[in-house]
């Protein structure tokens, strides 16, 4: 009889943790969504009415939502992601890095060679994109090195 009561207690605690995780996840993503929507709405007002205060206010709303979201993550009583979601995020991150690597590996030397030979001149945004991807990989390499040293 004791085992059944303990099992029910563990089950109810697990459900409570799951509900809490869902509540904080909704709160976190709702805060970020409100910040993005508020930013875009105020930019729309700024485009119609003008005034630098409106544009600065838009950025303030956006940044405020970001800081509030970080506070929810940091001070919330539980993590908003479980092991399954962390694994999905890791897999998606790996695919994103792989696609960016493919674009950089094919795009940067191909663009440079075609421009040097005069065959094709890529638009300026493409060069910026290649430098952005190169910076992304630099940041990834440093982050990977640092994280590896932590374990």
mmCIF file of C-alpha atoms in Angstrom:
data_model
loop_
_atom_site.group_PDB
_atom_site.id
_atom_site.type_symbol
_atom_site.label_atom_id
_atom_site.label_comp_id
_atom_site.label_asym_id
_atom_site.label_seq_id
_atom_site.Cartn_x
_atom_site.Cartn_y
_atom_site.Cartn_z
ATOM 1 C CA UNK A 1 0.000 0.000 0.000
ATOM 2 C CA UNK A 2 2.866 2.333 0.757
ATOM 3 C CA UNK A 3 4.381 1.892 -2.711
ATOM 4 C CA UNK A 4 1.112 2.889 -4.399
ATOM 5 C CA UNK A 5 0.907 6.072 -2.361
ATOM 6 C CA UNK A 6 4.536 6.946 -3.128
ATOM 7 C CA UNK A 7 3.989 6.256 -6.822
ATOM 8 C CA UNK A 8 0.916 8.500 -6.913
ATOM 9 C CA UNK A 9 2.855 11.223 -5.102
ATOM 10 C CA UNK A 10 5.696 11.047 -7.611
ATOM 11 C CA UNK A 11 3.229 11.141 -10.472
ATOM 12 C CA UNK A 12 1.462 14.206 -9.116
ATOM 13 C CA UNK A 13 4.811 15.930 -8.513
ATOM 14 C CA UNK A 14 5.844 15.151 -12.077
ATOM 15 C CA UNK A 15 2.593 16.559 -13.435
ATOM 16 C CA UNK A 16 3.020 19.667 -11.307
ATOM 17 C CA UNK A 17 6.563 20.206 -12.651
ATOM 18 C CA UNK A 18 5.320 19.693 -16.216
ATOM 19 C CA UNK A 19 2.506 22.223 -15.752
ATOM 20 C CA UNK A 20 4.955 24.692 -14.230
ATOM 21 C CA UNK A 21 7.359 24.190 -17.137
ATOM 22 C CA UNK A 22 4.540 24.780 -19.644
ATOM 23 C CA UNK A 23 3.377 27.906 -17.787
ATOM 24 C CA UNK A 24 6.849 29.452 -17.744
ATOM 25 C CA UNK A 25 7.446 28.464 -21.362
ATOM 26 C CA UNK A 26 4.242 30.275 -22.397
ATOM 27 C CA UNK A 27 5.233 33.256 -20.270
ATOM 28 C CA UNK A 28 8.730 33.373 -21.806
ATOM 29 C CA UNK A 29 7.611 33.069 -25.423
ATOM 30 C CA UNK A 30 4.620 35.357 -24.817
ATOM 31 C CA UNK A 31 6.967 38.041 -23.482
ATOM 32 C CA UNK A 32 9.245 37.738 -26.505
ATOM 33 C CA UNK A 33 6.270 37.803 -28.877
ATOM 34 C CA UNK A 34 4.852 40.906 -27.168
ATOM 35 C CA UNK A 35 8.232 42.608 -27.496
ATOM 36 C CA UNK A 36 8.498 41.819 -31.208
ATOM 37 C CA UNK A 37 4.903 42.825 -31.940
ATOM 38 C CA UNK A 38 5.307 46.006 -29.881
ATOM 39 C CA UNK A 39 8.516 46.850 -31.730
ATOM 40 C CA UNK A 40 6.919 46.338 -35.134
ATOM 41 C CA UNK A 41 3.787 48.283 -34.138
ATOM 42 C CA UNK A 42 5.812 51.233 -32.907
ATOM 43 C CA UNK A 43 7.949 51.149 -36.057
ATOM 44 C CA UNK A 44 4.718 51.343 -38.049
ATOM 45 C CA UNK A 45 3.679 54.375 -36.016
ATOM 46 C CA UNK A 46 7.135 55.897 -36.501
ATOM 47 C CA UNK A 47 6.928 55.399 -40.279
ATOM 48 C CA UNK A 48 3.579 57.200 -40.412
ATOM 49 C CA UNK A 49 3.989 59.878 -37.763
ATOM 50 C CA UNK A 50 7.726 60.248 -37.394
ATOM 51 C CA UNK A 51 9.580 61.326 -34.300
ATOM 52 C CA UNK A 52 12.760 59.812 -33.029
ATOM 53 C CA UNK A 53 11.212 59.208 -29.604
ATOM 54 C CA UNK A 54 8.829 56.666 -31.135
ATOM 55 C CA UNK A 55 11.705 54.789 -32.803
ATOM 56 C CA UNK A 56 13.732 54.795 -29.577
ATOM 57 C CA UNK A 57 10.631 53.659 -27.697
ATOM 58 C CA UNK A 58 10.251 50.781 -30.141
ATOM 59 C CA UNK A 59 13.775 49.608 -29.420
ATOM 60 C CA UNK A 60 13.126 50.062 -25.686
ATOM 61 C CA UNK A 61 10.045 47.834 -25.864
ATOM 62 C CA UNK A 62 12.016 45.204 -27.780
ATOM 63 C CA UNK A 63 14.983 45.265 -25.395
ATOM 64 C CA UNK A 64 12.693 45.367 -22.356
ATOM 65 C CA UNK A 65 10.932 42.204 -23.486
ATOM 66 C CA UNK A 66 14.302 40.542 -24.060
ATOM 67 C CA UNK A 67 15.532 41.444 -20.563
ATOM 68 C CA UNK A 68 12.229 40.328 -19.035
ATOM 69 C CA UNK A 69 12.495 37.036 -20.946
ATOM 70 C CA UNK A 70 16.008 36.487 -19.577
ATOM 71 C CA UNK A 71 14.718 37.230 -16.074
ATOM 72 C CA UNK A 72 11.969 34.645 -16.521
ATOM 73 C CA UNK A 73 14.545 32.076 -17.624
ATOM 74 C CA UNK A 74 16.962 32.885 -14.834
ATOM 75 C CA UNK A 75 14.607 33.401 -11.897
ATOM 76 C CA UNK A 76 11.878 30.952 -12.887
ATOM 77 C CA UNK A 77 11.502 27.951 -10.598
ATOM 78 C CA UNK A 78 12.145 25.411 -13.333
ATOM 79 C CA UNK A 79 13.741 25.056 -16.748
ATOM 80 C CA UNK A 80 11.374 25.602 -19.636
ATOM 81 C CA UNK A 81 12.893 22.845 -21.767
ATOM 82 C CA UNK A 82 13.198 19.171 -21.026
ATOM 83 C CA UNK A 83 15.843 16.765 -22.321
ATOM 84 C CA UNK A 84 13.880 16.006 -25.487
ATOM 85 C CA UNK A 85 13.598 19.682 -26.439
ATOM 86 C CA UNK A 86 17.299 20.210 -25.689
ATOM 87 C CA UNK A 87 18.156 17.338 -28.026
ATOM 88 C CA UNK A 88 15.906 18.773 -30.747
ATOM 89 C CA UNK A 89 17.609 22.166 -30.337
ATOM 90 C CA UNK A 90 21.048 20.560 -30.584
ATOM 91 C CA UNK A 91 20.043 18.717 -33.766
ATOM 92 C CA UNK A 92 18.558 21.869 -35.328
ATOM 93 C CA UNK A 93 21.673 23.855 -34.380
ATOM 94 C CA UNK A 94 23.900 21.264 -36.036
ATOM 95 C CA UNK A 95 21.848 21.379 -39.227
ATOM 96 C CA UNK A 96 21.915 25.183 -39.252
ATOM 97 C CA UNK A 97 25.700 25.245 -38.852
ATOM 98 C CA UNK A 98 26.000 22.623 -41.613
ATOM 99 C CA UNK A 99 23.900 24.645 -44.049
ATOM 100 C CA UNK A 100 25.797 27.843 -43.233
ATOM 101 C CA UNK A 101 29.077 25.951 -43.752
ATOM 102 C CA UNK A 102 27.934 24.658 -47.121
ATOM 103 C CA UNK A 103 26.928 28.143 -48.261
ATOM 104 C CA UNK A 104 30.226 29.634 -47.037
ATOM 105 C CA UNK A 105 32.396 26.854 -48.478
ATOM 106 C CA UNK A 106 30.750 27.088 -51.901
ATOM 107 C CA UNK A 107 29.923 30.786 -51.962
ATOM 108 C CA UNK A 108 33.029 32.593 -50.747
ATOM 109 C CA UNK A 109 35.666 31.076 -53.056
ATOM 110 C CA UNK A 110 33.240 30.865 -55.968
ATOM 111 C CA UNK A 111 32.269 34.507 -55.634
ATOM 112 C CA UNK A 112 35.881 35.652 -55.238
ATOM 113 C CA UNK A 113 37.019 33.670 -58.281
ATOM 114 C CA UNK A 114 34.149 34.812 -60.492
ATOM 115 C CA UNK A 115 34.740 38.438 -59.525
ATOM 116 C CA UNK A 116 38.504 38.189 -60.139
ATOM 117 C CA UNK A 117 37.954 36.727 -63.600
ATOM 118 C CA UNK A 118 35.249 39.261 -64.435
ATOM 119 C CA UNK A 119 32.668 36.573 -65.152
ATOM 120 C CA UNK A 120 30.225 37.648 -62.459
ATOM 121 C CA UNK A 121 30.092 40.327 -59.804
ATOM 122 C CA UNK A 122 28.005 39.347 -56.815
ATOM 123 C CA UNK A 123 25.844 41.986 -55.131
ATOM 124 C CA UNK A 124 27.342 43.702 -52.089
ATOM 125 C CA UNK A 125 24.929 41.994 -49.704
ATOM 126 C CA UNK A 126 26.401 38.617 -50.718
ATOM 127 C CA UNK A 127 29.864 39.640 -49.599
ATOM 128 C CA UNK A 128 28.401 40.856 -46.320
ATOM 129 C CA UNK A 129 26.621 37.557 -45.910
ATOM 130 C CA UNK A 130 29.855 35.611 -46.479
ATOM 131 C CA UNK A 131 31.675 37.716 -43.876
ATOM 132 C CA UNK A 132 28.756 37.213 -41.484
ATOM 133 C CA UNK A 133 28.941 33.449 -41.895
ATOM 134 C CA UNK A 134 32.718 33.537 -41.426
ATOM 135 C CA UNK A 135 32.183 35.499 -38.196
ATOM 136 C CA UNK A 136 29.540 32.987 -37.133
ATOM 137 C CA UNK A 137 32.049 30.162 -37.507
ATOM 138 C CA UNK A 138 34.675 32.137 -35.603
ATOM 139 C CA UNK A 139 32.243 32.612 -32.725
ATOM 140 C CA UNK A 140 31.258 28.944 -32.918
ATOM 141 C CA UNK A 141 34.906 27.836 -32.781
ATOM 142 C CA UNK A 142 35.624 29.963 -29.701
ATOM 143 C CA UNK A 143 32.392 28.826 -28.024
ATOM 144 C CA UNK A 144 33.146 25.200 -28.812
ATOM 145 C CA UNK A 145 36.676 25.513 -27.429
ATOM 146 C CA UNK A 146 35.421 27.185 -24.253
ATOM 147 C CA UNK A 147 32.595 24.716 -23.704
ATOM 148 C CA UNK A 148 34.885 21.749 -24.314
ATOM 149 C CA UNK A 149 37.248 23.059 -21.623
ATOM 150 C CA UNK A 150 34.327 23.164 -19.164
ATOM 151 C CA UNK A 151 33.888 19.394 -19.380
#
